């Protein structure tokens, strides 16, 4: 009897041909987009292929032997140009190189359709596993490939709809700790700059922001909350607009590093203000020591995230049927711009993060 956790072989062209009632050559022509096949037959073959979870694999003839691997890992991140994504890629590369693996990386750009397309492209190149910073609401579209033995590790965002390994950060706790620090400094009008609200990270960081205010008996001022900011320029314009108000913010929490950059740009041009707002941001960036003003940063240990993801990946490839593991790492608060060395402190309370849990 086959257990539900046992890998299920991927559907083949022969399987598609049998169920569609056509020849193997016809299926080959359809999947390779060759002419000479009637449209009604093309539709039937594609419908059966989708039903069976069949994917056309380039070079599959060279990899027919069951269990043979390519040594390639697909890595799909938000943007390879972003400091966080670049550091994660490097950490993964350093951790997997000794294992003889090679990475194929691409940017999702927070586009669900682009994510699914790139996943298909990676699988067409026979990657052994995926490291995925998902932007789709659910990842159960991967189920046919997971059942066929594909290893998946989600990073930065927890998976939804599938039980796969994951490495995430305590976004709620990190944001709450940063905003509480601002409140401890006497700030009461704290602005929030956030990413797309449908993203789990953006949702959790706003939740931490609200919790910090609620703990002090306050609620966010809607005039000082901005969601859906994608670029530094959008963040700059949002901050400049807030600063023109009769009651501007005395502090700003930017829930993503590119939004912190936007804050800095806005304050750089706002040179006439006697008391500029304090800034706290989520995610470290290069050269913050050179900014020349105090900054509070919720720092993720990106290198540890990469090492942990690589370890889970190796375990998954060695033991495809083991239970999925979710590892939540605790961030830390780092103060820049103070005299002397940086001041660091844990951003989350003991027991709230840093633990690995089986699903």
XYZ file of C-alpha atoms in Angstrom:
359
model
C 0.000 0.000 0.000
C 1.300 3.474 -0.908
C 1.424 5.902 1.985
C 0.170 9.481 1.452
C 3.667 10.734 2.255
C 5.388 8.542 -0.343
C 6.594 10.371 -3.464
C 4.278 9.875 -6.433
C 5.991 9.699 -9.840
C 5.311 12.707 -12.049
C 2.850 12.197 -14.871
C 4.517 11.433 -18.195
C 3.607 12.210 -21.791
C 2.576 8.573 -22.091
C 0.085 9.063 -19.240
C -1.328 12.163 -20.929
C -1.592 10.378 -24.291
C -3.442 7.423 -22.752
C -5.994 9.556 -20.923
C -6.502 11.976 -23.820
C -6.875 9.126 -26.311
C -4.163 10.402 -28.654
C -0.742 9.252 -29.746
C 2.473 10.004 -27.901
C 3.629 11.998 -30.928
C 0.528 14.200 -30.720
C 1.209 14.987 -27.069
C 4.819 15.794 -27.962
C 3.682 18.209 -30.646
C 1.260 19.940 -28.291
C 3.678 20.411 -25.402
C 6.422 21.586 -27.767
C 3.936 23.943 -29.467
C 4.499 22.432 -32.907
C 1.967 22.962 -35.731
C -0.200 20.266 -37.300
C -2.570 19.466 -34.415
C -6.241 20.437 -34.487
C -7.262 23.050 -31.933
C -9.834 20.782 -30.299
C -7.133 18.142 -29.775
C -4.713 20.733 -28.413
C -7.339 21.825 -25.875
C -8.033 18.224 -24.840
C -4.341 17.396 -24.385
C -3.694 20.544 -22.365
C -6.740 19.894 -20.196
C -5.590 16.337 -19.428
C -2.012 17.542 -18.791
C -3.299 20.070 -16.252
C -5.526 17.455 -14.609
C -2.619 15.034 -14.219
C -0.195 17.752 -13.089
C 2.059 17.028 -16.063
C 4.925 19.454 -16.691
C 7.037 19.397 -19.818
C 10.702 19.073 -18.826
C 13.450 20.229 -21.132
C 16.149 17.613 -21.412
C 13.971 14.972 -19.769
C 15.359 12.280 -22.047
C 18.715 12.661 -20.309
C 17.175 12.274 -16.876
C 14.877 9.293 -17.202
C 16.542 7.137 -14.637
C 14.380 7.215 -11.490
C 15.922 9.196 -8.653
C 18.609 10.905 -10.726
C 19.181 14.502 -9.641
C 20.492 17.593 -11.400
C 22.133 19.269 -8.408
C 20.267 22.497 -9.251
C 18.186 24.474 -6.754
C 15.705 27.131 -7.865
C 15.633 30.232 -5.662
C 12.757 32.675 -6.158
C 13.005 35.871 -4.115
C 11.171 39.181 -4.133
C 13.927 41.091 -5.957
C 17.520 39.946 -6.453
C 18.596 43.620 -6.424
C 17.177 44.178 -2.923
C 19.752 44.091 -0.148
C 17.852 41.442 1.816
C 17.394 39.168 -1.207
C 21.007 39.584 -2.326
C 22.340 38.685 1.118
C 20.001 35.688 1.321
C 21.191 34.435 -2.067
C 24.820 34.737 -0.995
C 24.145 32.910 2.267
C 22.398 30.097 0.373
C 25.236 29.928 -2.135
C 27.874 29.685 0.590
C 25.905 26.996 2.431
C 25.106 24.841 -0.619
C 28.362 25.095 -2.529
C 30.082 22.541 -0.299
C 27.214 20.164 -1.049
C 27.904 20.358 -4.791
C 24.685 22.249 -5.553
C 24.161 25.166 -7.937
C 21.547 27.915 -7.586
C 19.246 29.291 -10.277
C 17.789 32.583 -9.030
C 15.019 34.902 -10.235
C 12.890 37.815 -8.982
C 9.162 37.415 -8.324
C 8.476 41.182 -7.984
C 5.516 40.449 -5.671
C 3.558 39.225 -8.705
C 1.646 35.938 -8.133
C 1.410 35.215 -11.874
C 5.131 35.801 -12.268
C 5.800 33.463 -9.336
C 3.828 30.614 -10.904
C 5.432 31.207 -14.293
C 8.952 31.194 -12.839
C 8.204 28.069 -10.803
C 7.165 26.381 -14.043
C 10.360 27.547 -15.732
C 12.485 26.245 -12.868
C 10.746 22.883 -12.875
C 11.108 22.657 -16.656
C 14.850 22.820 -16.008
C 14.579 19.914 -13.563
C 15.607 21.650 -10.352
C 15.757 19.264 -7.416
C 14.169 21.734 -5.014
C 12.844 25.264 -4.608
C 13.637 27.963 -2.070
C 10.600 30.193 -2.331
C 9.751 33.670 -1.027
C 6.120 33.234 -2.017
C 3.781 36.034 -3.002
C 0.837 33.826 -4.009
C -1.937 33.620 -1.371
C -1.623 29.821 -1.378
C 1.065 27.491 -2.641
C -1.015 24.334 -3.116
C -0.448 24.663 -6.859
C 2.869 22.960 -6.031
C 1.209 19.834 -4.628
C 1.610 17.628 -7.764
C 5.338 18.386 -7.839
C 5.776 17.987 -4.086
C 4.086 14.579 -4.278
C 6.499 13.724 -7.099
C 9.454 14.410 -4.807
C 10.171 18.134 -5.229
C 11.727 19.645 -2.110
C 10.425 23.078 -1.101
C 11.650 25.466 1.593
C 9.715 28.701 2.088
C 11.693 31.646 3.421
C 10.543 34.986 4.838
C 6.865 33.978 4.510
C 5.161 30.912 5.927
C 3.598 28.526 3.390
C -0.180 28.359 2.983
C -2.022 25.308 1.663
C 1.000 23.006 1.723
C 3.095 21.387 4.437
C 6.658 22.259 3.496
C 9.726 23.398 5.405
C 9.903 27.093 6.281
C 12.293 29.627 7.801
C 10.667 32.868 8.928
C 11.247 35.743 11.335
C 9.086 36.975 14.202
C 7.736 39.979 12.295
C 5.064 40.847 14.862
C 7.476 40.781 17.786
C 10.209 42.683 15.964
C 7.883 45.482 14.895
C 6.267 45.693 18.315
C 9.654 46.014 20.021
C 10.815 48.777 17.665
C 7.657 50.853 18.107
C 7.707 50.305 21.866
C 11.242 51.714 21.881
C 9.979 54.831 20.079
C 7.149 55.167 22.598
C 9.635 54.784 25.449
C 11.507 57.758 23.989
C 8.385 59.876 24.409
C 6.968 59.745 20.884
C 3.177 59.589 20.607
C 2.553 60.430 16.955
C 4.215 57.470 15.238
C 3.678 57.017 11.500
C 3.631 53.669 9.721
C 4.932 52.957 6.201
C 4.045 49.496 4.898
C 4.248 47.248 1.868
C 1.305 45.587 0.103
C -1.136 44.671 2.899
C -1.910 41.263 1.367
C 1.668 40.136 2.027
C 2.061 38.154 5.237
C 5.179 40.067 6.272
C 3.510 43.451 5.757
C 0.389 42.277 7.605
C 2.404 40.985 10.581
C 4.582 44.092 10.832
C 1.521 46.329 10.915
C 0.035 44.027 13.572
C 3.160 44.533 15.694
C 2.880 48.296 15.191
C -0.732 48.268 16.365
C 0.044 46.014 19.341
C 2.739 48.391 20.559
C 0.309 51.315 20.478
C -2.502 49.281 22.032
C -0.226 48.280 24.914
C 0.001 52.005 25.719
C -3.709 52.627 25.279
C -3.349 54.255 21.855
C -4.574 53.536 18.322
C -2.919 54.405 14.994
C -3.820 57.774 13.484
C -5.200 56.914 9.994
C -3.573 60.091 8.647
C -0.166 58.665 9.576
C -0.602 55.179 8.109
C 0.388 54.306 4.558
C 0.085 50.855 2.995
C 1.006 49.616 -0.474
C 4.327 51.466 -0.732
C 6.651 49.601 -3.094
C 9.567 51.965 -3.729
C 11.781 54.449 -1.926
C 10.277 57.225 -4.031
C 6.734 56.338 -2.929
C 7.884 56.315 0.689
C 9.652 59.668 0.231
C 6.485 61.301 -1.098
C 4.389 59.798 1.725
C 6.742 61.171 4.395
C 6.938 64.595 2.754
C 3.121 64.777 2.738
C 2.920 63.787 6.417
C 5.452 66.447 7.376
C 3.278 69.188 5.867
C 0.421 68.406 8.257
C -0.411 70.657 11.170
C 0.329 67.724 13.500
C 3.177 65.838 11.782
C 4.627 62.579 13.121
C 7.403 62.786 15.660
C 8.576 59.278 14.708
C 8.220 56.967 11.711
C 8.281 53.180 11.550
C 9.200 51.933 8.069
C 8.305 48.259 7.713
C 10.793 47.480 4.915
C 14.350 48.582 4.176
C 13.525 50.302 0.891
C 10.904 52.358 2.753
C 13.529 53.350 5.311
C 15.558 54.680 2.394
C 12.553 56.754 1.347
C 12.319 58.220 4.864
C 15.982 59.213 4.777
C 15.537 60.846 1.380
C 12.578 62.877 2.626
C 14.441 64.098 5.710
C 17.537 64.892 3.654
C 15.503 67.440 1.685
C 13.624 68.691 4.764
C 16.681 70.513 6.133
C 14.761 73.374 7.737
C 13.020 71.268 10.373
C 14.494 71.888 13.819
C 13.457 68.515 15.240
C 13.196 65.844 12.531
C 11.177 62.716 13.314
C 12.918 59.670 14.696
C 13.149 56.694 12.331
C 12.849 52.992 13.040
C 12.994 50.503 10.184
C 12.643 46.803 9.525
C 15.628 45.106 7.829
C 19.251 46.116 7.851
C 20.970 47.896 4.958
C 24.549 48.533 3.947
C 26.399 51.642 5.207
C 23.836 52.729 7.797
C 26.722 53.854 10.001
C 27.378 56.592 7.431
C 23.850 58.052 7.513
C 24.792 60.583 10.188
C 21.568 60.428 12.198
C 20.184 58.028 14.821
C 18.374 55.024 13.386
C 16.714 52.067 15.080
C 16.701 48.956 12.904
C 14.986 45.595 13.363
C 17.748 43.375 12.078
C 17.217 39.909 10.656
C 20.170 37.526 10.651
C 19.911 36.873 6.908
C 22.974 34.659 6.908
C 21.388 32.424 9.562
C 18.172 32.316 7.552
C 20.161 31.125 4.534
C 22.102 28.544 6.529
C 18.933 27.214 8.135
C 17.138 26.998 4.786
C 20.100 25.127 3.294
C 20.113 22.672 6.214
C 16.383 22.002 5.866
C 16.866 21.595 2.130
C 19.595 19.011 2.604
C 17.473 17.125 5.143
C 14.524 17.154 2.727
C 16.598 15.798 -0.175
C 17.997 13.036 2.047
C 14.633 12.211 3.626
C 11.780 13.224 1.278
C 9.038 11.835 3.537
C 10.010 13.449 6.861
C 7.525 15.829 8.484
C 7.761 19.489 7.521
C 9.560 21.772 9.948
C 8.926 25.456 10.613
C 11.767 27.499 12.111
C 10.992 30.972 13.456
C 14.043 33.132 14.194
C 14.109 36.108 16.559
C 15.299 39.466 15.189
C 17.293 42.018 17.172
C 17.148 45.792 17.580
C 20.257 47.631 16.415
C 20.860 51.326 17.120
C 22.901 53.221 14.542
C 24.239 56.738 14.802
C 25.060 56.591 18.530
C 28.579 57.390 19.712
C 30.776 54.328 19.957
C 29.775 50.814 18.969
C 26.283 49.794 17.940
C 23.856 48.931 20.691
C 22.054 45.639 20.182
C 19.163 44.048 22.036
C 16.860 41.097 21.364
C 13.738 42.343 19.593
C 11.436 39.604 20.858
C 10.727 38.133 24.248
C 12.198 34.713 25.071
C 9.887 31.916 24.005
C 8.102 33.908 21.284
C 10.589 33.074 18.552
C 13.736 31.164 17.766
C 12.121 27.758 18.182
C 11.666 25.059 15.571
C 8.289 23.369 15.443
C 7.027 20.316 13.611
C 3.835 20.718 11.709
